[in-house]
Coordinates of C-alpha atoms and ligand atoms in Angstrom, one line a residue:
X1470 CA -82.0 56.2 -42.1
X1471 CA -81.5 54.4 -38.8
X1472 CA -80.5 56.8 -36.1
X1473 CA -77.1 56.4 -34.5
X1474 CA -76.6 58.6 -31.5
X1475 CA -73.0 59.5 -30.4
X1476 CA -73.8 57.9 -27.0
X1477 CA -74.8 54.6 -28.7
X1478 CA -71.7 54.6 -30.9
X1479 CA -69.6 55.2 -27.8
X1480 CA -71.3 52.2 -26.0
X1481 CA -70.6 49.9 -29.0
X1482 CA -67.0 51.1 -29.1
X1483 CA -66.4 50.6 -25.4
X1484 CA -67.8 47.1 -25.8
X1485 CA -65.4 46.3 -28.6
X1486 CA -62.4 47.9 -26.9
X1487 CA -61.8 44.9 -24.8
X1488 CA -60.5 43.2 -28.0
X1489 CA -58.3 46.1 -28.9
X1490 CA -55.1 44.6 -27.6
X1491 CA -55.9 40.9 -28.3
X1492 CA -53.7 40.6 -31.4
X1493 CA -50.4 41.9 -32.8
X1494 CA -49.5 45.0 -34.6
X1495 CA -48.0 44.3 -38.1
X1496 CA -44.3 44.2 -37.9
X1497 CA -43.1 42.9 -41.2
X1498 CA -43.0 46.5 -42.3
X1499 CA -40.8 47.6 -39.4
X1500 CA -42.2 51.1 -39.1
X1501 CA -45.7 49.8 -38.5
X1502 CA -44.5 48.5 -35.1
X1503 CA -44.9 51.9 -33.6
X1504 CA -48.7 51.9 -34.0
X1505 CA -50.7 52.2 -30.8
X1506 CA -51.7 48.6 -30.3
X1507 CA -54.8 49.2 -28.2
X1508 CA -56.2 52.1 -30.1
X1509 CA -59.7 51.9 -31.5
X1510 CA -61.6 54.6 -33.3
X1511 CA -64.5 54.9 -35.8
X1512 CA -65.9 57.7 -37.9
X1513 CA -69.2 57.5 -39.9
X1514 CA -70.1 60.1 -42.4
X1515 CA -73.7 60.0 -43.8
X1516 CA -74.9 60.8 -47.2
X1517 CA -76.9 63.6 -45.5
X1518 CA -73.6 65.1 -44.3
X1519 CA -73.9 64.0 -40.7
X1520 CA -70.7 62.8 -39.1
X1521 CA -70.3 60.8 -35.9
X1522 CA -67.1 59.6 -34.2
X1523 CA -66.0 57.7 -31.2
X1524 CA -62.7 56.6 -29.8
X1525 CA -59.2 57.3 -31.1
X1526 CA -59.9 59.0 -34.4
X1527 CA -57.0 61.3 -34.1
X1528 CA -54.6 58.4 -34.7
X1529 CA -52.9 58.7 -38.1
X1530 CA -52.3 55.5 -40.0
X1531 CA -51.3 54.4 -43.6
X1532 CA -53.7 53.1 -46.1
X1533 CA -51.8 49.9 -46.9
X1534 CA -54.1 47.5 -48.7
X1535 CA -57.1 49.8 -48.5
X1536 CA -55.3 51.8 -51.3
X1537 CA -55.8 48.8 -53.6
X1538 CA -59.6 49.5 -54.0
X1539 CA -58.9 53.0 -55.3
X1540 CA -56.0 52.2 -57.5
X1541 CA -58.2 49.6 -59.1
X1542 CA -60.8 52.3 -59.7
X1543 CA -58.1 54.6 -61.3
X1544 CA -56.8 51.7 -63.4
X1545 CA -60.4 51.0 -64.7
X1546 CA -60.8 54.7 -65.5
X1547 CA -57.4 54.8 -67.3
X1548 CA -57.7 51.5 -69.2
X1549 CA -61.3 50.2 -69.2
X1550 CA -62.7 46.9 -67.9
X1551 CA -61.4 44.6 -70.7
X1552 CA -57.8 45.7 -70.4
X1553 CA -57.8 45.4 -66.6
X1554 CA -59.3 42.0 -66.5
X1555 CA -56.9 40.7 -69.2
X1556 CA -54.3 41.1 -66.5
X1557 CA -56.1 40.1 -63.2
X1558 CA -58.9 37.7 -62.4
X1559 CA -62.1 38.1 -60.4
X1560 CA -61.9 35.3 -57.9
X1561 CA -60.9 35.0 -54.3
X1562 CA -57.6 33.2 -54.0
X1563 CA -58.1 31.4 -50.7
X1564 CA -54.4 32.0 -50.1
X1565 CA -52.6 34.7 -48.0
X1566 CA -52.6 38.2 -49.5
X1567 CA -48.9 37.9 -50.3
X1568 CA -48.9 34.4 -51.7
X1569 CA -47.3 33.5 -55.0
X1570 CA -48.5 29.9 -55.0
X1571 CA -51.3 30.1 -57.6
X1572 CA -49.3 32.3 -59.9
X1573 CA -47.3 29.1 -60.7
X1574 CA -50.0 26.5 -60.2
X1575 CA -52.9 27.9 -62.1
X1576 CA -52.8 28.8 -65.8
X1577 CA -52.6 31.5 -67.2
X1578 CA -50.5 32.7 -64.3
X1579 CA -52.3 36.0 -63.7
X1580 CA -53.2 37.1 -60.2
X1581 CA -56.6 35.9 -58.9
X1582 CA -57.9 39.3 -58.0
X1583 CA -56.8 43.0 -57.7
X1584 CA -56.8 43.0 -53.9
X1585 CA -54.1 40.4 -53.2
X1586 CA -50.6 41.9 -53.5
X1587 CA -49.8 40.3 -56.9
X1588 CA -53.0 41.7 -58.3
X1589 CA -52.5 45.1 -56.7
X1590 CA -49.0 45.4 -58.0
X1591 CA -50.3 44.5 -61.5
X1592 CA -53.0 47.1 -61.2
X1593 CA -50.5 49.7 -60.2
X1594 CA -48.5 48.9 -63.3
X1595 CA -51.6 50.0 -65.4
X1596 CA -51.9 53.5 -63.9
X1597 CA -51.1 56.0 -66.6
X1598 CA -48.2 58.4 -66.1
X1599 CA -44.6 58.8 -67.5
X1600 CA -42.8 58.1 -64.2
X1601 CA -43.4 56.6 -60.7
X1602 CA -43.4 60.2 -59.4
X1603 CA -46.1 61.2 -61.9
X1604 CA -48.1 58.1 -61.3
X1605 CA -48.0 58.6 -57.5
X1606 CA -49.1 62.2 -58.0
X1607 CA -52.1 61.1 -60.1
X1608 CA -53.0 58.5 -57.4
X1609 CA -52.7 61.1 -54.7
X1610 CA -54.9 63.6 -56.6
X1611 CA -57.5 60.9 -57.3
X1612 CA -57.6 59.8 -53.7
X1613 CA -57.7 63.4 -52.5
X1614 CA -60.7 64.2 -54.6
X1615 CA -62.6 61.2 -53.4
X1616 CA -61.6 62.1 -49.8
X1617 CA -63.5 65.5 -50.3
X1618 CA -60.3 67.3 -51.1
X1619 CA -58.7 66.5 -47.7
X1620 CA -55.0 67.1 -48.2
X1621 CA -53.1 63.8 -48.2
X1622 CA -49.5 63.1 -47.5
X1623 CA -47.2 60.1 -47.8
X1624 CA -45.7 58.8 -44.6
X1625 CA -42.0 58.8 -45.8
X1626 CA -40.8 56.6 -42.9
X1627 CA -43.4 53.9 -43.7
X1628 CA -42.6 54.2 -47.4
X1629 CA -38.9 53.7 -46.8
X1630 CA -39.4 51.0 -44.3
X1631 CA -41.5 49.0 -46.7
X1632 CA -39.3 49.7 -49.7
X1633 CA -36.2 48.5 -47.8
X1634 CA -37.8 45.2 -46.5
X1635 CA -40.3 44.2 -49.3
X1636 CA -38.4 41.1 -50.3
X1637 CA -41.6 39.1 -50.8
X1638 CA -43.4 41.8 -52.8
X1639 CA -40.3 42.2 -54.9
X1640 CA -40.1 38.5 -55.7
X1641 CA -43.9 38.6 -56.5
X1642 CA -43.3 41.5 -58.9
X1643 CA -40.3 39.8 -60.6
X1644 CA -42.4 36.6 -60.9
X1645 CA -45.1 38.6 -62.6
X1646 CA -42.5 40.1 -65.0
X1647 CA -41.3 36.6 -65.8
X1648 CA -44.9 35.6 -66.5
X1649 CA -45.3 38.6 -68.8
X1650 CA -48.1 39.9 -66.6
X1651 CA -45.9 43.0 -66.3
X1652 CA -45.0 43.6 -69.9
X1653 CA -41.7 44.5 -71.6
X1654 CA -42.3 48.2 -71.2
X1655 CA -42.7 47.9 -67.4
X1656 CA -39.8 48.4 -65.0
X1657 CA -40.4 46.3 -61.9
X1658 CA -38.7 48.7 -59.5
X1659 CA -40.7 51.6 -60.9
X1660 CA -44.0 49.8 -60.3
X1661 CA -42.9 48.9 -56.8
X1662 CA -42.0 52.5 -56.0
X1663 CA -45.5 53.6 -56.9
X1664 CA -47.1 50.7 -55.0
X1665 CA -45.1 51.4 -51.8
X1666 CA -46.1 55.0 -52.1
X1667 CA -49.8 54.3 -52.5
X1668 CA -49.6 52.0 -49.4
X1669 CA -47.9 54.7 -47.4
X1670 CA -50.5 57.4 -47.9
X1671 CA -51.5 58.6 -44.4
X1672 CA -55.1 59.0 -43.4
X1673 CA -57.4 59.2 -40.4
X1674 CA -60.7 57.5 -39.8
X1675 CA -62.5 60.5 -41.2
X1676 CA -60.5 60.2 -44.5
X1677 CA -61.6 56.6 -44.9
X1678 CA -65.2 57.5 -44.0
X1679 CA -65.2 60.2 -46.6
X1680 CA -63.7 57.9 -49.3
X1681 CA -66.2 55.2 -48.5
X1682 CA -69.1 57.6 -48.7
X1683 CA -68.4 58.2 -52.4
X1684 CA -68.6 54.4 -52.9
X1685 CA -71.7 54.2 -50.8
X1686 CA -73.2 56.8 -53.1
X1687 CA -72.2 54.9 -56.3
X1688 CA -69.4 57.2 -57.3
X1689 CA -71.1 60.5 -56.7
X1690 CA -69.9 62.8 -54.0
X1691 CA -73.2 63.4 -52.1
X1692 CA -72.0 66.7 -50.7
X1693 CA -71.6 68.4 -54.1
X1694 CA -73.3 66.1 -56.6
X1695 CA -70.2 65.5 -58.7
X1696 CA -69.6 62.2 -60.3
X1697 CA -66.1 61.1 -59.4
X1698 CA -66.2 57.5 -60.5
X1699 CA -68.4 55.7 -63.1
X1700 CA -71.1 53.7 -61.3
X1701 CA -70.1 50.5 -63.1
X1702 CA -66.5 50.7 -61.7
X1703 CA -67.8 51.3 -58.2
X1704 CA -70.0 48.2 -58.6
X1705 CA -66.9 46.2 -59.5
X1706 CA -64.8 47.6 -56.6
X1707 CA -67.6 46.9 -54.1
X1708 CA -68.0 43.4 -55.3
X1709 CA -64.3 42.7 -54.8
X1710 CA -64.6 44.3 -51.3
X1711 CA -67.3 41.8 -50.4
X1712 CA -65.6 38.7 -51.9
X1713 CA -61.9 39.5 -51.1
X1714 CA -61.8 42.7 -49.0
X1715 CA -61.1 41.1 -45.6
X1716 CA -58.3 38.7 -46.7
X1717 CA -59.1 35.1 -45.9
X1718 CA -61.9 36.1 -43.5
X1719 CA -64.0 37.7 -46.3
X1720 CA -66.6 34.9 -46.3
X1721 CA -66.9 35.1 -42.5
X1722 CA -67.2 38.9 -42.5
X1723 CA -69.8 38.7 -45.3
X1724 CA -71.9 36.3 -43.1
X1725 CA -71.5 38.2 -39.9
X1726 CA -71.5 41.8 -41.1
X1727 CA -72.7 41.6 -44.7
X1728 CA -71.2 44.9 -45.8
X1729 CA -68.5 45.8 -48.4
X1730 CA -65.2 46.5 -46.6
X1731 CA -61.5 46.6 -47.1
X1732 CA -58.9 46.3 -44.4
X1733 CA -55.2 47.0 -44.3
X1734 CA -52.3 45.7 -42.2
X1735 CA -52.1 49.1 -40.5
X1736 CA -55.3 48.2 -38.8
X1737 CA -57.6 50.4 -40.9
X1738 CA -60.9 49.2 -42.2
X1739 CA -62.9 51.1 -44.8
X1740 CA -66.6 50.0 -44.9
X1741 CA -69.8 51.3 -46.3
X1742 CA -73.6 51.0 -46.1
X1743 CA -75.1 51.7 -49.5
X1744 CA -76.8 55.1 -49.7
X1745 CA -76.3 55.7 -46.0
X1746 CA -72.8 55.6 -44.5
X1747 CA -69.1 55.8 -45.3
X1748 CA -67.2 54.3 -42.4
X1749 CA -63.6 54.5 -41.3
X1750 CA -62.2 52.4 -38.5
X1751 CA -58.7 52.1 -36.9
X1752 CA -57.6 49.3 -34.6
X1753 CA -53.9 48.3 -35.2
X1754 CA -54.1 45.0 -33.2
X1755 CA -54.5 42.4 -35.9
X1756 CA -55.7 38.7 -36.0
X1757 CA -53.6 36.1 -37.8
X1758 CA -55.3 36.8 -41.1
X1759 CA -54.4 40.5 -41.0
X1760 CA -57.7 42.1 -39.9
X1761 CA -58.2 44.5 -36.9
X1762 CA -59.8 42.3 -34.2
X1763 CA -61.6 45.1 -32.4
X1764 CA -62.5 46.8 -35.7
X1765 CA -64.2 43.7 -37.0
X1766 CA -66.0 43.2 -33.7
X1767 CA -67.3 46.7 -33.8
X1768 CA -68.5 46.5 -37.4
X1769 CA -70.2 43.2 -36.8
X1770 CA -71.9 44.5 -33.6
X1771 CA -73.2 47.5 -35.4
X1772 CA -74.3 45.6 -38.5
X1773 CA -76.3 43.2 -36.3
X1774 CA -77.9 46.0 -34.3
X1775 CA -78.7 48.2 -37.3
X1776 CA -79.6 45.5 -39.8
X1777 CA -76.9 46.6 -42.3
X1778 CA -76.4 43.2 -44.1
X1779 CA -76.8 43.3 -47.8
X1780 CA -78.0 39.7 -47.8
Ligands
LIG715 N1 -48.0 47.4 -48.2 C1 -48.5 46.1 -47.7 C2 -47.9 45.0 -48.5 O1 -47.8 45.0 -49.6 C3 -50.0 46.1 -47.8 C4 -50.5 44.8 -47.3 C5 -51.9 44.9 -46.7 O2 -52.3 45.9 -46.1 O3 -52.6 43.9 -46.8 O4 -47.4 44.0 -47.9

């Protein structure tokens, strides 16, 4: 395992920090405007238990789109591969994450993949449970287990802020209902309630690093040897992270960093190096595609220096 000293990590972080205020904090969910624009932090947790951090790792943030990787895993566990992929595709869309363009243009009108909003809302509709509250509880329990039993909470202010302003997600979900992707038994508002809750789960860099570590170790918690996710499902999730995890910059990130990652509009990035590191990054200042500018710079710098690329 390549050695990373805390001093070296700090040097890389300092170098990327100059990009930390280069973009904009997401504001279409009004509560996200309060995020510290120039923050930058990173935590790495190794399969050997080693943990290294640099920068602003005490900044809390919400999972947003990063949650989609883990609800996909829970939906696969609940329903199996065939049922999940009857409802969502496996291809990058090439459109914005909240676009509804292809739902109408391309037959059979199912979302292109589980990491765009239409796909993620569909995936959330597949999570088992009798009510949105029970589904949210199951999601929290699953995420918590993967996070090494770190207690997780929902940021209620972010939840309400999104629930009150999510006109586009609401229209996407009703479109999916009209296309029968969300079936007769599915209440659109119930699905959205669960979806907004999963997006509003609050974490730190260390939570992301711990969750990524389980993916890096093919579904097994390296700290206690327990299998938390079937290996096949982790393989599916990691493939989506490489092809669609960084919005419409996924190809560029695959070329420059070459590691599986998922970002969210809060500025978080979850990334992993197989069998080696789970990584959590926060940098709320985003580029126009929705990725943390400094976070991407930091991961690309580290990948080049440490030869992390899968390719
Ligand atoms: N809750 C956000 C939304 O649905 C998540 C978007 C993201 O992080 O990409 O718009």
